[in-house]
Coordinates of C-alpha atoms and ligand atoms in Angstrom, one line a residue:
M1190 CA 18.4 17.6 -53.0
N1191 CA 17.2 17.9 -49.4
P1192 CA 20.2 19.2 -47.4
Q1193 CA 19.5 16.5 -44.8
R1194 CA 19.6 13.8 -47.4
R1195 CA 22.7 15.5 -48.9
A1196 CA 24.3 15.6 -45.5
L1197 CA 23.5 11.9 -44.9
L1198 CA 24.9 10.9 -48.3
R1199 CA 27.9 13.0 -47.6
A1200 CA 28.2 11.4 -44.2
G1201 CA 27.7 7.9 -45.7
S1202 CA 30.4 8.5 -48.2
L1203 CA 32.6 9.8 -45.4
A1204 CA 32.0 6.6 -43.5
A1205 CA 32.9 4.7 -46.6
A1206 CA 36.0 6.8 -47.3
L1207 CA 37.5 7.0 -43.8
P1208 CA 38.8 3.9 -42.0
L1209 CA 37.5 3.5 -38.5
A1210 CA 40.5 3.9 -36.1
A1211 CA 41.0 1.2 -33.5
G1212 CA 39.9 3.7 -30.9
A1213 CA 36.7 4.5 -32.6
G1214 CA 35.0 1.5 -31.1
S1215 CA 32.5 3.4 -29.0
A1216 CA 30.5 4.7 -32.0
A1217 CA 30.7 1.3 -33.7
A1218 CA 29.6 -0.5 -30.6
A1219 CA 26.7 1.9 -30.2
S1220 CA 25.6 1.1 -33.7
A1221 CA 25.6 -2.6 -32.9
A1222 CA 23.7 -2.0 -29.7
L1223 CA 20.6 -0.6 -31.5
A1224 CA 18.1 -2.9 -29.8
P1225 CA 19.3 -4.5 -26.6
P1226 CA 17.4 -7.5 -25.2
L1227 CA 14.3 -6.7 -23.1
P1228 CA 13.4 -8.1 -19.7
P1229 CA 11.1 -11.1 -20.1
L1230 CA 7.3 -10.8 -19.4
P1231 CA 5.3 -13.6 -17.7
A1232 CA 4.7 -16.5 -20.0
V1233 CA 1.2 -16.5 -21.5
P1234 CA -0.4 -19.9 -22.0
A1235 CA -0.7 -20.8 -25.7
G1236 CA -4.1 -20.0 -27.0
T1237 CA -4.8 -17.2 -24.5
T1238 CA -6.9 -14.6 -26.4
P1239 CA -6.1 -10.9 -26.0
E1240 CA -9.6 -10.5 -24.4
V1241 CA -8.7 -13.1 -21.7
L1242 CA -5.2 -11.7 -21.2
A1243 CA -6.7 -8.3 -20.7
S1244 CA -7.9 -9.1 -17.2
N1245 CA -4.8 -11.1 -16.2
Q1246 CA -3.7 -8.9 -13.3
A1247 CA -0.3 -10.6 -12.9
Y1248 CA 0.6 -10.0 -16.6
W1249 CA -0.4 -6.4 -16.7
Q1250 CA 1.3 -5.7 -13.3
A1251 CA 4.5 -7.1 -14.9
V1252 CA 4.0 -4.8 -17.9
A1253 CA 3.3 -1.8 -15.6
A1254 CA 6.5 -2.6 -13.6
Q1255 CA 8.4 -1.7 -16.7
Y1256 CA 7.2 1.9 -16.4
D1257 CA 8.0 4.7 -13.9
T1258 CA 4.7 6.3 -13.0
T1259 CA 3.7 9.1 -10.6
D1260 CA 1.9 8.8 -7.3
A1261 CA 1.2 12.5 -7.3
I1262 CA -2.0 12.2 -9.3
V1263 CA -4.2 9.6 -11.0
Q1264 CA -2.8 10.2 -14.5
L1265 CA -5.6 9.7 -17.1
D1266 CA -4.1 11.9 -19.9
N1267 CA -2.0 9.2 -21.6
A1268 CA -2.9 10.5 -25.1
Y1269 CA -0.6 13.5 -25.0
W1270 CA 2.4 11.3 -25.5
G1271 CA 3.3 7.8 -24.4
A1272 CA 5.6 7.3 -21.4
M1273 CA 8.8 5.4 -22.4
A1274 CA 9.1 2.0 -20.7
R1275 CA 12.2 1.7 -18.5
P1276 CA 14.2 -0.3 -21.0
V1277 CA 13.5 2.3 -23.7
L1278 CA 14.4 5.1 -21.4
R1279 CA 17.6 3.4 -20.3
H1280 CA 18.6 2.8 -24.0
Y1281 CA 17.7 6.4 -24.8
E1282 CA 19.8 7.7 -22.0
Q1283 CA 22.8 5.6 -23.1
Q1284 CA 22.4 6.7 -26.7
L1285 CA 22.1 10.3 -25.6
A1286 CA 25.4 10.0 -23.6
M1287 CA 27.1 8.3 -26.5
V1288 CA 26.0 10.9 -29.1
N1289 CA 27.0 13.7 -26.8
R1290 CA 30.4 12.2 -26.2
D1291 CA 31.2 11.1 -29.8
N1292 CA 29.5 14.1 -31.3
A1293 CA 30.2 14.7 -35.0
W1294 CA 32.4 11.6 -35.2
Y1295 CA 29.4 9.5 -34.5
A1296 CA 26.8 11.7 -36.2
R1297 CA 28.7 11.8 -39.5
M1298 CA 30.2 8.4 -39.6
R1299 CA 27.6 6.1 -38.1
F1300 CA 24.3 7.8 -37.7
P1301 CA 23.3 7.6 -41.3
A1302 CA 23.3 3.7 -41.2
D1303 CA 21.7 3.7 -37.8
F1304 CA 19.0 6.1 -38.9
E1305 CA 18.3 3.8 -41.9
A1306 CA 18.1 0.8 -39.5
A1307 CA 15.5 2.8 -37.5
R1308 CA 13.5 3.6 -40.6
A1309 CA 13.6 -0.1 -41.7
A1310 CA 12.4 -1.2 -38.2
A1311 CA 9.6 1.3 -38.3
A1312 CA 8.6 0.3 -41.9
R1313 CA 8.5 -3.4 -40.8
A1314 CA 6.2 -2.5 -37.9
L1315 CA 4.0 -0.3 -40.1
G1316 CA 3.7 -3.0 -42.7
V1317 CA 5.1 -0.9 -45.5
A1318 CA 8.4 -0.7 -47.5
S1319 CA 11.2 1.5 -46.1
D1320 CA 11.0 3.7 -49.2
E1321 CA 7.4 4.5 -48.4
I1322 CA 8.2 6.3 -45.1
V1323 CA 10.3 9.1 -43.9
L1324 CA 10.9 9.5 -40.2
T1325 CA 9.8 12.9 -38.8
R1326 CA 9.6 14.6 -35.4
G1327 CA 6.0 13.5 -35.0
A1328 CA 2.6 13.3 -36.6
T1329 CA 2.4 17.1 -36.9
E1330 CA 5.5 17.4 -39.1
A1331 CA 4.4 14.4 -41.2
L1332 CA 0.8 15.7 -41.7
Q1333 CA 1.9 19.3 -42.4
V1334 CA 4.2 18.0 -45.2
L1335 CA 1.4 15.8 -46.6
I1336 CA -1.4 18.3 -46.5
A1337 CA 0.6 21.4 -47.5
G1338 CA 2.5 19.4 -50.1
Y1339 CA -0.4 17.6 -51.8
N1340 CA -0.2 19.2 -55.3
R1341 CA -3.1 17.7 -57.2
L1342 CA -5.4 20.5 -56.1
R1343 CA -6.5 23.2 -58.6
P1344 CA -8.4 26.4 -57.9
G1345 CA -12.1 25.6 -57.6
D1346 CA -11.5 22.2 -56.1
T1347 CA -12.9 21.4 -52.7
V1348 CA -11.1 20.0 -49.6
L1349 CA -13.0 18.6 -46.6
Y1350 CA -12.3 18.2 -42.9
A1351 CA -14.4 17.3 -39.9
D1352 CA -14.9 18.7 -36.4
I1353 CA -13.1 15.7 -34.9
D1354 CA -9.9 16.5 -36.7
Y1355 CA -6.8 17.8 -34.9
D1356 CA -6.6 21.5 -34.4
N1357 CA -3.3 22.1 -36.3
M1358 CA -4.3 19.8 -39.1
I1359 CA -7.5 21.8 -39.5
T1360 CA -5.4 25.0 -39.6
V1361 CA -3.2 23.6 -42.4
T1362 CA -6.2 22.3 -44.3
R1363 CA -7.9 25.7 -44.1
W1364 CA -4.7 27.3 -45.3
L1365 CA -5.0 25.4 -48.6
Q1366 CA -7.6 28.0 -49.5
Q1367 CA -4.8 30.6 -49.8
R1368 CA -2.1 28.2 -50.9
R1369 CA -4.0 26.4 -53.6
G1370 CA -7.1 28.5 -54.2
V1371 CA -9.5 25.7 -53.2
Q1372 CA -12.7 25.8 -51.2
V1373 CA -12.4 24.3 -47.8
V1374 CA -15.5 22.9 -46.2
S1375 CA -16.1 21.0 -42.9
I1376 CA -18.6 18.5 -41.6
A1377 CA -19.6 17.6 -38.0
M1378 CA -19.8 14.0 -36.9
P1379 CA -23.2 12.8 -35.7
E1380 CA -23.8 12.3 -32.0
P1381 CA -24.3 9.8 -30.7
F1382 CA -21.9 8.4 -33.2
A1383 CA -22.3 4.9 -34.7
H1384 CA -20.5 3.1 -37.6
D1385 CA -23.3 3.6 -40.1
N1386 CA -24.2 7.3 -39.4
V1387 CA -20.5 8.2 -39.5
V1388 CA -19.9 6.6 -42.9
A1389 CA -23.2 8.2 -44.0
A1390 CA -22.0 11.6 -43.0
Y1391 CA -18.9 11.3 -45.2
V1392 CA -20.9 9.8 -48.1
A1393 CA -23.4 12.7 -47.9
A1394 CA -20.5 15.1 -48.0
M1395 CA -18.9 13.4 -51.0
E1396 CA -22.3 13.5 -52.8
S1397 CA -23.1 17.1 -52.0
Q1398 CA -19.6 18.4 -53.0
P1399 CA -19.0 17.5 -56.7
T1400 CA -15.6 19.3 -56.8
L1401 CA -14.3 17.4 -53.7
K1402 CA -10.8 16.2 -54.3
L1403 CA -9.2 15.7 -50.9
M1404 CA -10.4 14.7 -47.4
L1405 CA -8.5 14.8 -44.1
L1406 CA -9.5 11.7 -42.1
T1407 CA -8.6 11.3 -38.4
H1408 CA -8.3 7.6 -37.6
V1409 CA -8.6 8.0 -33.8
N1410 CA -9.5 11.5 -32.8
H1411 CA -8.2 13.3 -29.8
R1412 CA -11.5 14.7 -28.7
N1413 CA -13.8 11.7 -28.1
G1414 CA -11.5 8.9 -29.3
M1415 CA -13.9 7.5 -31.9
V1416 CA -12.2 5.1 -34.3
L1417 CA -13.2 6.3 -37.8
P1418 CA -14.0 3.5 -40.3
V1419 CA -11.1 4.8 -42.4
A1420 CA -10.8 1.9 -44.8
E1421 CA -14.4 2.0 -45.7
I1422 CA -14.5 5.8 -46.2
S1423 CA -11.2 5.6 -48.2
R1424 CA -12.6 3.0 -50.6
L1425 CA -15.7 5.1 -51.1
A1426 CA -13.6 8.1 -51.7
R1427 CA -11.3 6.3 -54.2
A1428 CA -14.3 5.2 -56.2
R1429 CA -15.1 8.9 -56.6
G1430 CA -11.6 10.0 -57.5
I1431 CA -11.1 11.6 -54.1
D1432 CA -7.8 11.3 -52.2
V1433 CA -7.6 11.0 -48.4
I1434 CA -4.8 11.9 -46.0
V1435 CA -5.1 9.9 -42.8
D1436 CA -4.0 11.3 -39.4
T1437 CA -3.2 8.1 -37.5
A1438 CA -1.3 9.9 -34.7
H1439 CA -3.4 7.8 -32.2
G1440 CA -4.2 4.7 -34.3
F1441 CA -1.0 3.0 -35.1
G1442 CA 0.4 1.5 -31.9
Q1443 CA -2.8 1.1 -29.9
L1444 CA -5.0 -0.6 -32.6
D1445 CA -4.3 -3.9 -34.1
M1446 CA -3.6 -2.6 -37.6
T1447 CA -0.9 -1.8 -40.1
I1448 CA -0.8 1.1 -42.6
P1449 CA -2.1 -0.9 -45.6
D1450 CA -5.3 -1.6 -43.6
L1451 CA -6.2 2.1 -43.9
Q1452 CA -6.6 1.7 -47.7
A1453 CA -5.1 5.2 -48.0
D1454 CA -2.1 6.5 -50.0
F1455 CA -1.0 9.1 -47.5
A1456 CA -0.7 9.0 -43.7
G1457 CA 0.9 10.8 -40.8
I1458 CA 2.0 8.6 -37.9
N1459 CA 3.2 9.1 -34.4
L1460 CA 5.7 6.8 -32.8
H1461 CA 6.0 8.7 -29.5
K1462 CA 2.4 8.1 -28.5
W1463 CA 1.3 4.5 -28.4
I1464 CA 4.7 3.0 -29.5
G1465 CA 6.4 4.7 -26.6
A1466 CA 9.5 5.9 -28.5
P1467 CA 11.2 9.1 -27.1
V1468 CA 9.3 12.3 -27.8
G1469 CA 10.3 13.6 -31.3
V1470 CA 9.6 10.5 -33.4
G1471 CA 7.0 10.0 -36.1
A1472 CA 6.7 9.1 -39.7
A1473 CA 5.0 10.2 -43.0
Y1474 CA 3.8 7.5 -45.3
V1475 CA 3.3 7.9 -49.1
K1476 CA 2.3 4.8 -51.0
R1477 CA 4.7 3.8 -53.8
G1478 CA 3.7 5.5 -57.0
R1479 CA 2.2 8.5 -55.3
L1480 CA 5.3 10.5 -54.3
A1481 CA 5.0 12.9 -57.2
D1482 CA 1.7 14.1 -55.8
I1483 CA 3.5 15.5 -52.7
D1484 CA 5.7 18.6 -53.3
P1485 CA 9.4 18.5 -52.4
Y1486 CA 10.0 20.3 -49.2
L1487 CA 10.0 24.1 -49.5
G1488 CA 11.9 24.5 -52.8
E1489 CA 14.0 21.4 -52.5
K1490 CA 14.7 19.6 -55.8
A1491 CA 12.1 17.0 -56.8
G1492 CA 13.3 13.5 -56.5
D1493 CA 12.0 10.0 -56.1
D1494 CA 13.2 9.6 -52.6
I1495 CA 10.6 10.3 -49.9
R1496 CA 13.2 11.8 -47.7
T1497 CA 13.2 14.9 -50.0
R1498 CA 9.7 15.7 -48.7
V1499 CA 10.9 16.5 -45.1
H1500 CA 13.7 18.7 -44.0
T1501 CA 14.1 18.5 -40.2
G1502 CA 17.7 19.8 -40.0
T1503 CA 19.8 18.4 -37.2
V1504 CA 17.7 15.8 -35.3
N1505 CA 17.6 14.4 -31.9
F1506 CA 19.8 11.5 -32.9
A1507 CA 19.3 9.4 -29.7
A1508 CA 15.5 9.5 -30.0
Y1509 CA 15.7 7.7 -33.4
L1510 CA 18.3 5.3 -32.1
S1511 CA 15.9 4.2 -29.4
L1512 CA 13.0 3.6 -31.8
P1513 CA 13.9 -0.1 -32.5
T1514 CA 13.9 -0.8 -28.8
A1515 CA 10.4 0.8 -28.4
L1516 CA 9.2 -1.2 -31.4
D1517 CA 10.7 -4.4 -29.9
L1518 CA 8.8 -3.9 -26.6
H1519 CA 5.6 -3.1 -28.5
A1520 CA 6.0 -6.4 -30.4
Q1521 CA 6.8 -8.3 -27.2
I1522 CA 3.6 -7.2 -25.5
G1523 CA 1.7 -7.5 -28.7
V1524 CA -0.6 -4.9 -30.2
A1525 CA -3.7 -7.0 -30.0
N1526 CA -3.0 -7.5 -26.3
K1527 CA -2.5 -3.8 -25.8
Q1528 CA -5.7 -2.9 -27.6
A1529 CA -7.7 -5.4 -25.6
R1530 CA -6.2 -4.2 -22.3
L1531 CA -6.9 -0.5 -23.2
R1532 CA -10.4 -1.4 -24.2
L1533 CA -11.0 -3.1 -20.9
L1534 CA -9.8 -0.1 -19.0
R1535 CA -11.9 2.3 -21.1
N1536 CA -15.0 0.1 -20.9
R1537 CA -14.6 -0.1 -17.1
W1538 CA -15.2 3.6 -16.6
V1539 CA -17.4 4.3 -19.7
E1540 CA -20.0 1.6 -18.9
A1541 CA -20.2 2.6 -15.2
A1542 CA -20.4 6.3 -16.1
R1543 CA -23.3 5.8 -18.5
G1544 CA -25.4 4.9 -15.5
I1545 CA -24.6 8.1 -13.6
D1546 CA -27.4 10.7 -13.9
G1547 CA -26.1 14.0 -15.1
I1548 CA -23.0 12.6 -16.9
E1549 CA -23.0 12.5 -20.6
V1550 CA -20.5 10.0 -22.0
L1551 CA -19.1 10.7 -25.5
A1552 CA -18.2 7.1 -26.5
S1553 CA -19.7 4.5 -28.8
G1554 CA -20.8 1.1 -27.6
D1555 CA -19.6 -0.3 -31.0
P1556 CA -16.3 -2.1 -30.5
R1557 CA -15.3 -1.1 -34.1
L1558 CA -15.3 2.5 -33.0
T1559 CA -13.6 2.0 -29.6
S1560 CA -10.2 3.2 -28.7
A1561 CA -8.4 3.9 -25.4
I1562 CA -9.8 7.4 -25.5
A1563 CA -13.3 8.5 -24.5
S1564 CA -14.8 11.7 -23.1
F1565 CA -17.6 13.0 -20.9
R1566 CA -19.2 16.2 -19.8
L1567 CA -21.8 17.2 -17.3
R1568 CA -25.1 17.0 -19.2
G1569 CA -25.8 20.4 -20.8
K1570 CA -22.5 21.9 -19.8
T1571 CA -20.9 22.3 -23.2
S1572 CA -18.8 25.5 -22.9
V1573 CA -15.0 25.5 -22.9
A1574 CA -15.2 27.2 -19.4
D1575 CA -17.4 24.3 -18.2
S1576 CA -14.9 21.7 -19.4
Y1577 CA -12.0 23.5 -17.7
A1578 CA -14.0 23.9 -14.5
L1579 CA -14.8 20.2 -14.5
S1580 CA -11.2 19.1 -15.2
K1581 CA -10.0 21.4 -12.4
K1582 CA -12.5 20.0 -9.9
L1583 CA -11.3 16.5 -10.7
V1584 CA -7.7 17.5 -10.0
Q1585 CA -8.4 19.6 -6.9
Q1586 CA -11.1 17.4 -5.2
H1587 CA -10.3 13.9 -6.5
G1588 CA -6.6 13.9 -7.4
I1589 CA -7.4 12.8 -11.0
F1590 CA -5.9 14.4 -14.1
A1591 CA -8.1 14.3 -17.3
V1592 CA -7.7 17.1 -19.9
P1593 CA -10.4 19.4 -21.2
R1594 CA -10.9 19.3 -25.0
D1595 CA -13.0 21.6 -27.2
G1596 CA -13.8 21.7 -30.9
L1597 CA -16.6 19.1 -31.2
A1598 CA -19.7 20.5 -32.8
S1599 CA -21.6 19.3 -29.8
G1600 CA -19.4 21.2 -27.3
A1601 CA -16.4 20.9 -25.1
C1602 CA -15.7 17.8 -22.9
V1603 CA -13.1 16.2 -20.6
R1604 CA -11.0 13.4 -22.2
V1605 CA -10.0 10.3 -20.3
T1606 CA -7.1 8.1 -21.6
P1607 CA -5.6 5.2 -19.6
G1608 CA -2.2 3.7 -20.6
I1609 CA -1.3 0.0 -20.6
F1610 CA 0.3 0.5 -17.2
T1611 CA -2.9 2.0 -15.7
P1612 CA -4.4 -0.2 -12.9
E1613 CA -8.2 -0.9 -12.9
S1614 CA -8.4 0.9 -9.5
H1615 CA -7.6 4.2 -11.3
M1616 CA -10.7 3.8 -13.5
D1617 CA -12.8 3.0 -10.4
R1618 CA -11.5 6.2 -8.7
L1619 CA -12.7 8.1 -11.7
V1620 CA -16.1 6.6 -11.6
D1621 CA -16.4 7.4 -7.8
A1622 CA -15.4 10.9 -8.6
L1623 CA -17.9 11.2 -11.4
R1624 CA -20.7 10.1 -9.1
K1625 CA -19.7 12.9 -6.6
V1626 CA -19.2 15.5 -9.3
A1627 CA -22.6 14.7 -10.9
R1628 CA -24.3 15.3 -7.5
G1629 CA -22.9 18.8 -7.5
Ligands
PLP1964 C1 -5.3 13.3 -33.7 C2 -3.9 14.0 -33.6 N1 -3.2 14.3 -34.7 C3 -2.0 14.9 -34.7 C4 -1.4 15.1 -33.5 C5 -0.1 15.8 -33.4 O1 0.9 14.9 -32.8 P1 2.3 15.5 -32.4 O2 2.0 16.7 -31.5 O3 2.9 14.4 -31.6 O4 3.1 15.8 -33.6 C6 -2.1 14.8 -32.3 C7 -1.5 15.1 -31.0 O5 -2.0 14.9 -29.9 C8 -3.4 14.2 -32.4 O6 -4.0 13.9 -31.2

């Protein structure tokens, strides 16, 4: 049995066996205070669509007022991780202080139940059952466990990834060659990308690789932000007996979807990006009935509890304790409203930048493929050095931070990601800067 699980069970039985002393109220109170009430947001008239709300300045200023943001720079790299809103930060600080004070007395006696409550809250938001997810420290831990643990591969089978996938997930997928004796192949996404040519690229790969058994699919990639038609590709794969592992590090929380919408049996999820939980919170999803296809964690005993697939050791207790608060705020704003607001901010710069001579925008005009993230480069400047120079120029000459990204088959680029607290004026500053940068 996973030592973490064993420890939790032991702690659970400890909690059952030991009576709480009268003076033990602090830990008990902390458990009860899992999700404090949130400050109200302006009322939205009934029937207001997310698209209409997206340009309601007063509403989004009220949302932005829940966040501490910096004046030092125009911060357009909100894809790294998601800033916590102030109520989440405050709750996190309180939980951190409580855990630090009550120490093992809290961790052994109360944390197991609170950790379960956090898992249940995450499962509800993800649209799955609690026993289909295990909380992790992020999408990396979740996906490493799923890719490395997927045990239906046999020597001679083929595994596929694409140029848009995340660097470390590509590394783990390539490692399957040594670990499982499989052939690992990659494809490049077409550019410019559109719904049909992207699906066609995966279909062509499935048809040209008769031994293909597993594909890594990145729902929203971190290079150009394209939303992959995951459900469609998953269905086509399933019909051919091919499994998919979905990296939805950037999908869940910013797109109006839940995990079953992906039509996939395995997914790695981040909760510290677009949900805004403290850094160190993610989840792995395995559909009921598929757990046996993922190895227990590094020599742990096989079991039918998904928690035997991850062994994190001692965790950042307070981060998980604040997860329900972050999920409550996410629900209060509404994911469809978040998605529409992020799309408005993204379209504001993408559409203006398309008209600038010398700027190549890496973004689809198809709303189905649109996320908060999009990228650009100076036309013809595709090297990694070019993208670093461009990012540096934006910082030094225009006070704008957007991160260089490489790995696309078409070359390196600079990535732009607003957050839900980003004002329109920041996107306009970027467009002004791009006009100047394009002139040289
Ligand atoms: C597409 C994608 N997958 C996985 C990850 C890994 O997420 P984390 O570092 O939070 O575990 C990231 C991180 O940015 C990502 O962009």
